[in-house]
CSV table of C-alpha atoms and ligand atoms in Angstrom, one decimal:
chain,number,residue,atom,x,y,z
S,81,UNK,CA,0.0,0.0,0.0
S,82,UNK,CA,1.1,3.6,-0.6
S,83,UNK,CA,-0.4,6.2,1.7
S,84,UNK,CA,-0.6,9.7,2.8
S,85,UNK,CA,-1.1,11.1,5.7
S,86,UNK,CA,-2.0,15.1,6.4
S,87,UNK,CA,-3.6,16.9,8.9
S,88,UNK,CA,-2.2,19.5,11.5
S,89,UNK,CA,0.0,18.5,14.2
S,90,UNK,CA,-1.3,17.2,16.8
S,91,UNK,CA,-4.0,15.4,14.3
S,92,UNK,CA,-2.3,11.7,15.4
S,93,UNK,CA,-0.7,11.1,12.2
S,94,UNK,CA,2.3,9.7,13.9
S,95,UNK,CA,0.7,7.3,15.8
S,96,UNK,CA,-1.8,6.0,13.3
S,97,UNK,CA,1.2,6.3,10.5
S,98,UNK,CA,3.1,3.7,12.7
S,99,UNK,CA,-0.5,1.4,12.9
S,100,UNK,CA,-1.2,1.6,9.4
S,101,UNK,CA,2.1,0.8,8.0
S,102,UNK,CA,2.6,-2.4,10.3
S,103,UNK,CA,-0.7,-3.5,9.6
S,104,UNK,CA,0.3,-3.3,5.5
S,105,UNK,CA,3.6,-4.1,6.4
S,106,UNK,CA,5.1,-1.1,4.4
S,107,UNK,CA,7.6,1.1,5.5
S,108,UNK,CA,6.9,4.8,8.0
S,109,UNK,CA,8.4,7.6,6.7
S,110,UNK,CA,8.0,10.8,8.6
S,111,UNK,CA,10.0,13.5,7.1
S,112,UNK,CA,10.1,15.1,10.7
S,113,UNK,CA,12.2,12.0,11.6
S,114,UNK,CA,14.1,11.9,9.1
S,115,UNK,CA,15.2,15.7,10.0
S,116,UNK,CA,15.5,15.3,13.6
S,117,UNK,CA,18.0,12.2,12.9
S,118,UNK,CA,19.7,14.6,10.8
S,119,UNK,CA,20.1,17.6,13.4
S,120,UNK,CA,21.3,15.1,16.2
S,121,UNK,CA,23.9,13.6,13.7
S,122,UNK,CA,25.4,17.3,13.9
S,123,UNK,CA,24.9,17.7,10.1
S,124,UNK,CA,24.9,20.7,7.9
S,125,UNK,CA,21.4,20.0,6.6
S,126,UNK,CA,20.9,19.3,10.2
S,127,UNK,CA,22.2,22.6,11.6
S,128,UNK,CA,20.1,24.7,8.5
S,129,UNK,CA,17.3,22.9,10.2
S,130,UNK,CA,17.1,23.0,13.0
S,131,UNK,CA,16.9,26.3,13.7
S,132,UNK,CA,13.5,26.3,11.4
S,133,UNK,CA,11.3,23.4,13.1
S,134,UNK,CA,12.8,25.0,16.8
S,135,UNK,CA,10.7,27.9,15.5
S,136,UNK,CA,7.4,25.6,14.2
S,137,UNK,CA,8.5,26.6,10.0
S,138,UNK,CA,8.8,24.9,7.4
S,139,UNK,CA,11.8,23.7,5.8
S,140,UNK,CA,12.8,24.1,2.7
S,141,UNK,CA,11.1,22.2,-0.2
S,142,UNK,CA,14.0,21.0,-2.2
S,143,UNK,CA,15.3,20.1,1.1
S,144,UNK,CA,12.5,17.1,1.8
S,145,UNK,CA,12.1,15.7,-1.5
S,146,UNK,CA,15.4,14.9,-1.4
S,147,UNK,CA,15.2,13.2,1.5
S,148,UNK,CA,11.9,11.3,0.2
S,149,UNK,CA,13.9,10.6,-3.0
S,150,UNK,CA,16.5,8.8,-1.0
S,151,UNK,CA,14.4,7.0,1.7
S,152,UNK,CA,12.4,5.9,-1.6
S,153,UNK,CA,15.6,3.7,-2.5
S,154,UNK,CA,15.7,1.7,1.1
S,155,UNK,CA,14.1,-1.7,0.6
S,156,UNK,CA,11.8,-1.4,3.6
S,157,UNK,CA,10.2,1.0,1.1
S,158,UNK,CA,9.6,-0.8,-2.1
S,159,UNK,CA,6.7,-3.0,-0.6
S,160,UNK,CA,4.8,0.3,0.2
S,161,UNK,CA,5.2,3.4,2.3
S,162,UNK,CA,3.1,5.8,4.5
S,163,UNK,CA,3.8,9.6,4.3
S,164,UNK,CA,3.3,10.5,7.7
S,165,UNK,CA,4.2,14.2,7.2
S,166,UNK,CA,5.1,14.6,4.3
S,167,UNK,CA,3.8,16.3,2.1
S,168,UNK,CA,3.0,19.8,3.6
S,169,UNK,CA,3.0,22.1,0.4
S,170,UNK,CA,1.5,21.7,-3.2
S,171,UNK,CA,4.9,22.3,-4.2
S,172,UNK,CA,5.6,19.2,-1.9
S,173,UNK,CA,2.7,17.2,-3.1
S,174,UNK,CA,3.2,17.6,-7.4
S,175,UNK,CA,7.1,16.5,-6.5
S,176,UNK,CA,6.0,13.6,-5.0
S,177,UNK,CA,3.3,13.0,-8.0
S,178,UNK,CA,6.2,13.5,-10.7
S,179,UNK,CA,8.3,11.0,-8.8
S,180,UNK,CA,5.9,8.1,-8.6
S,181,UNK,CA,4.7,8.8,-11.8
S,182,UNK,CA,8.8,8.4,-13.1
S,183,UNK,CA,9.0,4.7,-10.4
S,184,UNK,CA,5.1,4.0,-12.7
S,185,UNK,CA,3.7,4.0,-9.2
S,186,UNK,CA,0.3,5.0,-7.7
S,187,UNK,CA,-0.5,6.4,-4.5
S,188,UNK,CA,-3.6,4.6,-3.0
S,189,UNK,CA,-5.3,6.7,-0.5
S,190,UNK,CA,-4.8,10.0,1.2
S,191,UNK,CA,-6.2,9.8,4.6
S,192,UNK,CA,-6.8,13.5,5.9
S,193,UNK,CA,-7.4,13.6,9.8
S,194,UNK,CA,-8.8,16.9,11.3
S,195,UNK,CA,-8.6,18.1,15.0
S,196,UNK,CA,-10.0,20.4,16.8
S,197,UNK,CA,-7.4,23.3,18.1
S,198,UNK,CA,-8.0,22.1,22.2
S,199,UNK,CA,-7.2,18.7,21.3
S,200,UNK,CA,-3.8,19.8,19.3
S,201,UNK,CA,-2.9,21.9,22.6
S,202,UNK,CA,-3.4,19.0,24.6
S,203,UNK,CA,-1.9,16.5,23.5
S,204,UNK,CA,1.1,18.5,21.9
S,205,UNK,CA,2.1,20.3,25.3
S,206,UNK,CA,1.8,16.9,27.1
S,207,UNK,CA,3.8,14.7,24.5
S,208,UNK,CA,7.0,13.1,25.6
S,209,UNK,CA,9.1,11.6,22.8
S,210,UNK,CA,12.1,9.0,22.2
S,211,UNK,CA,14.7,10.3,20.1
S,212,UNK,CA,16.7,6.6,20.0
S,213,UNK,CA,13.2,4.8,19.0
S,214,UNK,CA,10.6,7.1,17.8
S,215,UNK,CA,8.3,6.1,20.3
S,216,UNK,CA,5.9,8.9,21.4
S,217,UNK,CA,4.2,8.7,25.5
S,218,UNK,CA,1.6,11.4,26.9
S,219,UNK,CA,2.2,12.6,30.6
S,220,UNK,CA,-1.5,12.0,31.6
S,221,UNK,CA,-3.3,9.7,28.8
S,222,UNK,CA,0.0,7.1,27.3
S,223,UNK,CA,2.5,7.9,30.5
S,224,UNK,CA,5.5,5.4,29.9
S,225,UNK,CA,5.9,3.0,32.9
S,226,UNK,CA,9.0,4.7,34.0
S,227,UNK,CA,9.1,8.5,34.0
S,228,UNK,CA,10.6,10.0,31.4
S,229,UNK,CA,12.4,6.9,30.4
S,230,UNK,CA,11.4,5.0,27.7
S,231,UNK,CA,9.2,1.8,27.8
S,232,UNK,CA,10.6,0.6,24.5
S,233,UNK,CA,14.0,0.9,24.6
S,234,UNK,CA,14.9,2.8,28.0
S,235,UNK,CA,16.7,6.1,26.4
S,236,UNK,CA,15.5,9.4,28.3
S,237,UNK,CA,12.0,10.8,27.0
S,238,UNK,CA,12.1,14.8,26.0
S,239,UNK,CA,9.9,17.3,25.2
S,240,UNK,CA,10.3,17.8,21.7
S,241,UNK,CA,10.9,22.4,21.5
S,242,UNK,CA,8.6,22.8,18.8
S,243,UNK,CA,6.2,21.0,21.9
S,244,UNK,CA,6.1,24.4,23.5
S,245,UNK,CA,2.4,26.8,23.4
S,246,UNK,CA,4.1,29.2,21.3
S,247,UNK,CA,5.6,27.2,19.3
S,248,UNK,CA,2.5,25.0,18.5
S,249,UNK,CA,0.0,28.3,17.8
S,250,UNK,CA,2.8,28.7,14.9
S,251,UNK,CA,2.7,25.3,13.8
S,252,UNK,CA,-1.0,25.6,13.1
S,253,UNK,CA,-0.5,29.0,11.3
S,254,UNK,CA,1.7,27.0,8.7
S,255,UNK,CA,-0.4,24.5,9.0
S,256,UNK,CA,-3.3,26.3,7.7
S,257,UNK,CA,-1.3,28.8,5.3
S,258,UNK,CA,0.8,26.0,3.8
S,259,UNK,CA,-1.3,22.5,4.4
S,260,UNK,CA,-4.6,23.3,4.4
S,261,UNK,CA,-4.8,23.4,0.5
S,262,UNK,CA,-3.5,20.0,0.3
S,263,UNK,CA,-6.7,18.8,1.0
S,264,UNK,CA,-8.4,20.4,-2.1
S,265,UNK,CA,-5.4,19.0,-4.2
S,266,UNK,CA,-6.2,15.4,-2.9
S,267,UNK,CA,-9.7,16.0,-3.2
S,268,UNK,CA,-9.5,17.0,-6.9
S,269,UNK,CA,-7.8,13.2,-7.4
S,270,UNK,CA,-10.3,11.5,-5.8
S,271,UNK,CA,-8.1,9.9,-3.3
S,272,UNK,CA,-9.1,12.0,-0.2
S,273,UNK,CA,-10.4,10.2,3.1
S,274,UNK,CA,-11.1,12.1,6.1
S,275,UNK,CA,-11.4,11.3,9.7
S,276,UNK,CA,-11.9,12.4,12.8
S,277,UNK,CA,-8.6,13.1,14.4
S,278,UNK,CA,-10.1,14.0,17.9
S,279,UNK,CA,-11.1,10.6,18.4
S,280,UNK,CA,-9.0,8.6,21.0
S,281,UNK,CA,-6.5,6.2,19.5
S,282,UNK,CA,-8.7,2.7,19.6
S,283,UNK,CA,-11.7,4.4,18.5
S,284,UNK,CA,-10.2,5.9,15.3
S,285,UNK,CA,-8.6,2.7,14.8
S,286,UNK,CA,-12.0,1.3,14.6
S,287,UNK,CA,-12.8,3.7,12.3
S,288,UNK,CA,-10.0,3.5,10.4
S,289,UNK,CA,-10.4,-0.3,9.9
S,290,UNK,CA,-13.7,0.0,8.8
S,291,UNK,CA,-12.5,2.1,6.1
S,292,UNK,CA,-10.1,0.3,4.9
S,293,UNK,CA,-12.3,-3.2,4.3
S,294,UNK,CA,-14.9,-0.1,2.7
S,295,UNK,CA,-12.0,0.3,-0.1
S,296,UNK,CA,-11.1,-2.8,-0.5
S,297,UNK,CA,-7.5,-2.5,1.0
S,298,UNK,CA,-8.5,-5.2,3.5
S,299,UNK,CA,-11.1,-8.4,4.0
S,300,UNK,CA,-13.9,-8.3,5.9
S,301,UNK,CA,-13.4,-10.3,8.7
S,302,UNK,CA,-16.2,-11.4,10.5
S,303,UNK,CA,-15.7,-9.9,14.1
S,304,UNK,CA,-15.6,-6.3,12.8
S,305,UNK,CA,-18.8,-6.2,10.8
I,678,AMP,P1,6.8,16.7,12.5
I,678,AMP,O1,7.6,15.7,13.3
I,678,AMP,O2,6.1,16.1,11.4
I,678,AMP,O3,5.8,17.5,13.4
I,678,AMP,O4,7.8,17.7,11.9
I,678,AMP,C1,8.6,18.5,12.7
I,678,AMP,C2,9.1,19.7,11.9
I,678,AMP,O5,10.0,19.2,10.9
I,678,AMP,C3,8.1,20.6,11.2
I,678,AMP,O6,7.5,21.5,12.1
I,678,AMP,C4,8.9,21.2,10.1
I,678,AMP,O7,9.8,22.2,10.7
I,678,AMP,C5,9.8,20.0,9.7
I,678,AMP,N1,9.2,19.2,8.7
I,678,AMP,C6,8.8,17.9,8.8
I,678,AMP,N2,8.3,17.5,7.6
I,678,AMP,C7,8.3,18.6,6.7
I,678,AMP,C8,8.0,18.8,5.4
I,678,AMP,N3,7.4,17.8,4.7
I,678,AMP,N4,8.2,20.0,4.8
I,678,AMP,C9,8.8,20.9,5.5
I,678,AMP,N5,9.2,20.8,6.8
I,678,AMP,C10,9.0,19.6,7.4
């Protein structure tokens, strides 16, 4: 399967992104990991940007794709992929069209979650995040067993900066300046799905599930008719 995943942070992209792509066994890609490996590695691209997600921006275009190009390559990613935050610009979205079209591949869904501001506030000022594994706790609703130390792998948990109020109002600014007409793009294709990103995680799982056997991405199975 080869899915996209928008909606603004905060929406639970991340944690349904890691879900879905276990459940199709295809490979997560989350451009915002990808960076943050890059800015703890010390590198240049690193350094340029850091210093834009710290302040909730966006960086650079050319920047991403090339990453996307690159992560394309890895084998995880040539039995299918979800886009868990990537991409965040029409300028984003017709790269990413011009290079499946030149690997004669097809995206199959685009699964747009919304969120109501509270919510984003919420869970983004409460997040608590592994840099080593990627795994992502809440201090009241997912604490890990341990405080700040990680269930999965036992590396210290941090609040991520771009976590901070100020820092999240500006998020949802370029969110709806730069994102928010990604969903008329995907709508024009056909391929947009939206759902309900305030729901709890289970719940929208449900949800999710249901859609899927609804386009024929998985069987029905008895139990969850
Ligand atoms: P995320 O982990 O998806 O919330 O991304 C964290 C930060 O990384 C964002 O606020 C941006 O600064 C940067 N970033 C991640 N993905 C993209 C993208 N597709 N385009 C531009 N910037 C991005």
């Amino acid at each position: 399967m080869r899915i996209v995943m928008i909606g603004p942070p905060g929406a639970g992209k991340g944690t349904h992104a890691k879900i879905i792509s276990k459940q199709f066994s295809a490979a997560h890609i989350a451009t915002g990991d990808l960076l943050r490996i890059k800015v703890q590695d010390g590198s240049e691209i690193g350094k340029r940007a850091k210093a834009v997600m710290d302040k909730g921006e966006l960086v650079p275009d050319t920047m991403v794709i090339e990453m996307i190009k690159e992560r394309f390559h890895e084998s995880d990613a040539q039995k299918g992929f979800v886009l868990d935050g990537f991409p965040r610009t029409v300028e984003q979205a017709e790269a990413l069209d011009a290079l499946l079209k030149s690997l004669r591949l097809k995206l199959d869904g685009v699964i747009n979650m919304t969120v109501s501001e509270a919510v984003v506030i919420r869970r983004l000022s409460g997040r608590r995040v592994c840099l080593k594994c990627g795994a992502s706790y809440h201090i009241k609703n997912i604490p890990s067993k341990r405080e700040g130390i990680c269930d999965a792998c036992g590396s210290e948990l941090i609040q991520r900066k771009d976590d901070t109020p100020e820092t999240i109002l500006e998020r949802m600014r370029v969110y709806e300046s730069r994102t928010r007409p990604l969903i008329d793009y995907y709508t024009k294709t056909g391929l947009l799905q939206t759902v309900d990103g305030d729901l709890e995680v289970e719940p929208l799982q449900k949800v999710l599930q249901k859609l899927y056997e609804k386009l024929g991405w998985l069987k029905v199975s008895a139990s969850s008719k």
